[in-house]
Coordinates of C-alpha atoms in Angstrom, one line a residue:
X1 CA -102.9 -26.1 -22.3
X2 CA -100.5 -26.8 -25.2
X3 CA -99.4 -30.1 -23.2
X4 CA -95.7 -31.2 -22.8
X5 CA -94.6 -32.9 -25.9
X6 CA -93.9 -30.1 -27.7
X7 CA -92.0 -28.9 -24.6
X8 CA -89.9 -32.2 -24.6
X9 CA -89.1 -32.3 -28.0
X10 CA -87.4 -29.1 -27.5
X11 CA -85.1 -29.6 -24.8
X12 CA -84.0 -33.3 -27.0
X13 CA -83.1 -31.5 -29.8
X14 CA -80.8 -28.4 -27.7
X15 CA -79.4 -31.5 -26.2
X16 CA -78.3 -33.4 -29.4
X17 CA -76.8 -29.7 -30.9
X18 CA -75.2 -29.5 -27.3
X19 CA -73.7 -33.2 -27.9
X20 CA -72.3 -32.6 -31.4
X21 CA -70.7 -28.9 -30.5
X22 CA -68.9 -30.5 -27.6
X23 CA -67.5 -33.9 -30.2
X24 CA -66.8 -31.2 -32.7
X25 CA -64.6 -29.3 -30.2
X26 CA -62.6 -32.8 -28.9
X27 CA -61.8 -33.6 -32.7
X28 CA -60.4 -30.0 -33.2
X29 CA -58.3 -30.0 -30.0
X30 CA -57.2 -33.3 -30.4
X31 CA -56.1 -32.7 -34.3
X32 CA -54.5 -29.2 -33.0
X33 CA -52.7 -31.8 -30.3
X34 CA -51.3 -34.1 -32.9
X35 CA -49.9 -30.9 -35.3
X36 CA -48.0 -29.4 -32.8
X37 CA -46.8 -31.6 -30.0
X38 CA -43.3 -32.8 -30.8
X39 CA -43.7 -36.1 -28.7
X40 CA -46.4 -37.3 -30.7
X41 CA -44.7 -39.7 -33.4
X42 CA -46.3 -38.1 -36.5
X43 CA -45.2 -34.5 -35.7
X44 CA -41.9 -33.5 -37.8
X45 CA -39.5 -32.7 -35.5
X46 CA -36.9 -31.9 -38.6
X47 CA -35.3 -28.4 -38.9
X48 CA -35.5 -26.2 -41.5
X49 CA -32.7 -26.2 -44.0
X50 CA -30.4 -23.6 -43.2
X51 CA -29.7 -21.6 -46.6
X52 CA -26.2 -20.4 -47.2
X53 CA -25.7 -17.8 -49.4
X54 CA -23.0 -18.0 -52.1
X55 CA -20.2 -15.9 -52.3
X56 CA -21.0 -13.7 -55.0
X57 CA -18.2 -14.2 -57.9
X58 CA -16.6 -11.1 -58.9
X59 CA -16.1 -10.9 -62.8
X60 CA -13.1 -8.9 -62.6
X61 CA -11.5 -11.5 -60.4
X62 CA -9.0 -13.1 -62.8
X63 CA -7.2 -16.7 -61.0
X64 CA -4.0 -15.8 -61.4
X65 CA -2.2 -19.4 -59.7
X66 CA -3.0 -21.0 -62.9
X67 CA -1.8 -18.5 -65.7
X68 CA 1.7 -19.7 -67.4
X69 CA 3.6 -16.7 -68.4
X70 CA 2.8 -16.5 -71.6
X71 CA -0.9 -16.3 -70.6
X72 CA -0.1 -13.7 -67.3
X73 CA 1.5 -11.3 -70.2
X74 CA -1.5 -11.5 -72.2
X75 CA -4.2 -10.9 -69.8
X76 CA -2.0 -7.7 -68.8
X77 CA -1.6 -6.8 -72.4
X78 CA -5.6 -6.7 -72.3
X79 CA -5.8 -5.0 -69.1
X80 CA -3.4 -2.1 -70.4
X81 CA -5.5 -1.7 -73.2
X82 CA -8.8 -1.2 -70.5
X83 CA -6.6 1.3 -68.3
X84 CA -5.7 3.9 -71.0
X85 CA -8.8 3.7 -72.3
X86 CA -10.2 4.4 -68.7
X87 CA -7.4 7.5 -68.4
X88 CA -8.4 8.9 -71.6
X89 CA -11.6 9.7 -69.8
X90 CA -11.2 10.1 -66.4
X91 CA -8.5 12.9 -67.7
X92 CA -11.0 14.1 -70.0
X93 CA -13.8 14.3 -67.5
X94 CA -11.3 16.6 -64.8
X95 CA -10.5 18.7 -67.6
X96 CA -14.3 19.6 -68.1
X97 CA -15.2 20.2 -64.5
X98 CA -12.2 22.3 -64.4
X99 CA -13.7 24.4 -67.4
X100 CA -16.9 24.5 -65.8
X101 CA -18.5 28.1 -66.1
X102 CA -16.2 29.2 -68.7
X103 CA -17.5 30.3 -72.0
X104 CA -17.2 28.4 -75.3
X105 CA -14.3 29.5 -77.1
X106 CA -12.4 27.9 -80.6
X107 CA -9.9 25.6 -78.8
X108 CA -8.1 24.1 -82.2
X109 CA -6.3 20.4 -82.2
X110 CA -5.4 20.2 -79.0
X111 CA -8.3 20.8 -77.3
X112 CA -9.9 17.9 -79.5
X113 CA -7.5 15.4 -78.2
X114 CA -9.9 16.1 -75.0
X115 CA -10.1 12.1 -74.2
X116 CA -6.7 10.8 -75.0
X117 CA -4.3 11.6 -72.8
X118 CA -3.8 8.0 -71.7
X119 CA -3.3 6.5 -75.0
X120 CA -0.7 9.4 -76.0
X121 CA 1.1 8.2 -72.7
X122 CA 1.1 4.8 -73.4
X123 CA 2.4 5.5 -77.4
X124 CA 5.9 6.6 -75.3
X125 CA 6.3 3.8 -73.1
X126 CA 8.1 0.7 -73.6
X127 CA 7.4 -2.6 -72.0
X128 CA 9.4 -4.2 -69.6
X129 CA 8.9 -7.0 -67.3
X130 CA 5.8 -8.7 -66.0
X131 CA 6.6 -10.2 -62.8
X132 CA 3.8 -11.9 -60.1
X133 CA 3.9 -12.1 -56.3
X134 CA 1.4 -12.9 -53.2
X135 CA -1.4 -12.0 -55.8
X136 CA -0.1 -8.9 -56.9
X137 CA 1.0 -8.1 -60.7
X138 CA 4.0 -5.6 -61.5
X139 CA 3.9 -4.5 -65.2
X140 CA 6.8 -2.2 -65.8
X141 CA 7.6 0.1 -68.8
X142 CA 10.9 2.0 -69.6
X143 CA 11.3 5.9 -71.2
X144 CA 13.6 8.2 -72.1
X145 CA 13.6 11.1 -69.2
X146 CA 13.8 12.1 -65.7
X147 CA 11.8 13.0 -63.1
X148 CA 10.8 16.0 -64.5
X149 CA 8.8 14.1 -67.0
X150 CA 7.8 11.9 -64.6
X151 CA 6.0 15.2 -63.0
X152 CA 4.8 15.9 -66.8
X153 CA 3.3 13.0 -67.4
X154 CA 1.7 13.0 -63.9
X155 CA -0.2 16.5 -64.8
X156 CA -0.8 15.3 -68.5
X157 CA -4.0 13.1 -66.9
X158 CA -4.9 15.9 -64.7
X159 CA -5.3 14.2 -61.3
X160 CA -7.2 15.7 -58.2
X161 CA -5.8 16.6 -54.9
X162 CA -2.1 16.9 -56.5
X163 CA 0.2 16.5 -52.9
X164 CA 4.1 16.5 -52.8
X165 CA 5.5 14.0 -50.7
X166 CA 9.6 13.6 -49.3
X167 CA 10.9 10.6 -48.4
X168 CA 14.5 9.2 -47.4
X169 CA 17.9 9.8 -49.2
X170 CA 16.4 13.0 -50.5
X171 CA 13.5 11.2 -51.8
X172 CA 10.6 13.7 -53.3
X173 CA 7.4 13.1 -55.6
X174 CA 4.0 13.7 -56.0
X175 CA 0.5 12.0 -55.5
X176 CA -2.7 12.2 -56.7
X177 CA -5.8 10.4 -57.9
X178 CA -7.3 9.5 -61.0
X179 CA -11.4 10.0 -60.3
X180 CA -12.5 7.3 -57.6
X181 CA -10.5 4.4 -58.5
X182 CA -7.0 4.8 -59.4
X183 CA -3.8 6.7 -57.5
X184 CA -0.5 8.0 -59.7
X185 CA 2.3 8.9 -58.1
X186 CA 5.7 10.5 -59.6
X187 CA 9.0 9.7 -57.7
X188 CA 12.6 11.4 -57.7
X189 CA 13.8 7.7 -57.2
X190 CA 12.8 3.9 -56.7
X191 CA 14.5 0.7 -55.6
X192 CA 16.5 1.1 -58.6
X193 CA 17.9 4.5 -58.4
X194 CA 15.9 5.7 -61.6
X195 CA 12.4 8.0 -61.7
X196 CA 9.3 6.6 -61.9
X197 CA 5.9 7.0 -62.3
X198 CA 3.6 4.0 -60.8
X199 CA -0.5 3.8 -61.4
X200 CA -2.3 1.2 -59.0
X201 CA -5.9 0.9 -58.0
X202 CA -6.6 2.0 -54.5
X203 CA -5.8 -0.7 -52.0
X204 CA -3.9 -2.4 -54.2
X205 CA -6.5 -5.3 -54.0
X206 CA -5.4 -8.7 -55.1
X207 CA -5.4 -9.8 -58.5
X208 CA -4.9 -5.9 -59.3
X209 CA -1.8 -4.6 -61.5
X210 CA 0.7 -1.9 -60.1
X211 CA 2.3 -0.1 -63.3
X212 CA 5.9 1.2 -63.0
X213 CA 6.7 3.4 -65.5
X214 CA 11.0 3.8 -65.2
X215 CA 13.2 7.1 -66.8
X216 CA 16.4 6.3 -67.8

């Protein structure tokens, strides 16, 4: 017989493991307690910070309320400057696709003025008035014509989807656009009685500049 003290020194040391597991698992649930009840005083009961998003600035966004005149006709002198630049190549760019498939061929002067039909437009016009409203800018430009060179100088930038329009009083004109951005329309008559040819961006968002080109 082995006896009993080996037997009882056994069963003392399962108990003291027993004793610890059991404190071990108090502490843990206690701790988990304190973390997550919110009427215990040391839980934070702040919320999280809300993050607002700014509105992203748009560069092109020019604040127009603050510009004295002298200032309004020089940011639209620049603008002009962007906008035949832009119709040299959106003309341009139509004319290609419209070539597209045809064979190379010797196309002499002309065909190298391929990207400037916006500048040669602009070489014609002269400036008029530069007038402000609700956000909106009005740039106008006289020349010498009527509205048959309002239709010509329509087709000299080669819009897509070319549509004729009628109006009142024996209004008639045509409307097109200028690749995704821009739409030019040609008018037998305005407000004024005369021709015109106008160039706006789609929308005519604020801040944006309508272009009135008048025949007299």
């Amino acid at each position: 017989m082995y006896g009993t003290r080996p037997l009882v020194a056994l069963l003392i040391s399962l108990a003291v493991i027993a004793v610890s597991h059991s404190s071990v698992l108090e502490k843990t649930t206690a701790y988990d307690v304190l973390q997550t009840s919110p009427f215990d005083h040391g839980y934070d009961t702040k919320l999280p910070e809300l993050v607002v998003e700014e509105k992203e600035q748009n560069d092109d966004e020019v604040p127009l309320e603050g510009l004295t005149d002298d200032e309004l006709e020089e940011y639209v002198n620049a603008e002009d400057g962007k906008l035949f630049s832009e119709l040299d190549i959106l003309s341009g760019k139509a004319t290609l696709a419209a070539q597209k498939g045809r064979s190379k061929r010797w196309v002499g002067a002309a065909g190298r003025a391929l990207f400037s039909a916006g500048r040669a437009l602009a070489r014609t016009l002269d400036k008029g008035r530069t007038t402000s409203s609700a956000g909106k800018i009005t740039r106008q430009y006289h020349k010498a014509g009527d509205y048959q060179s309002a239709v010509r100088d329509f087709s000299s930038l080669n819009p897509s989807n070319p549509k004729p329009f009628t109006g009142k009083n024996g209004l008639e004109g045509i409307t097109g656009q200028l690749g995704s951005k821009y739409t030019i329309q040609a008018r037998s008559s305005s407000t004024s009685g005369r021709p015109t040819l106008e160039i706006f961006k789609n929308g005519k968002p604020d801040g944006s500049i309508v272009r009135k080109i008048r025949y007299d």
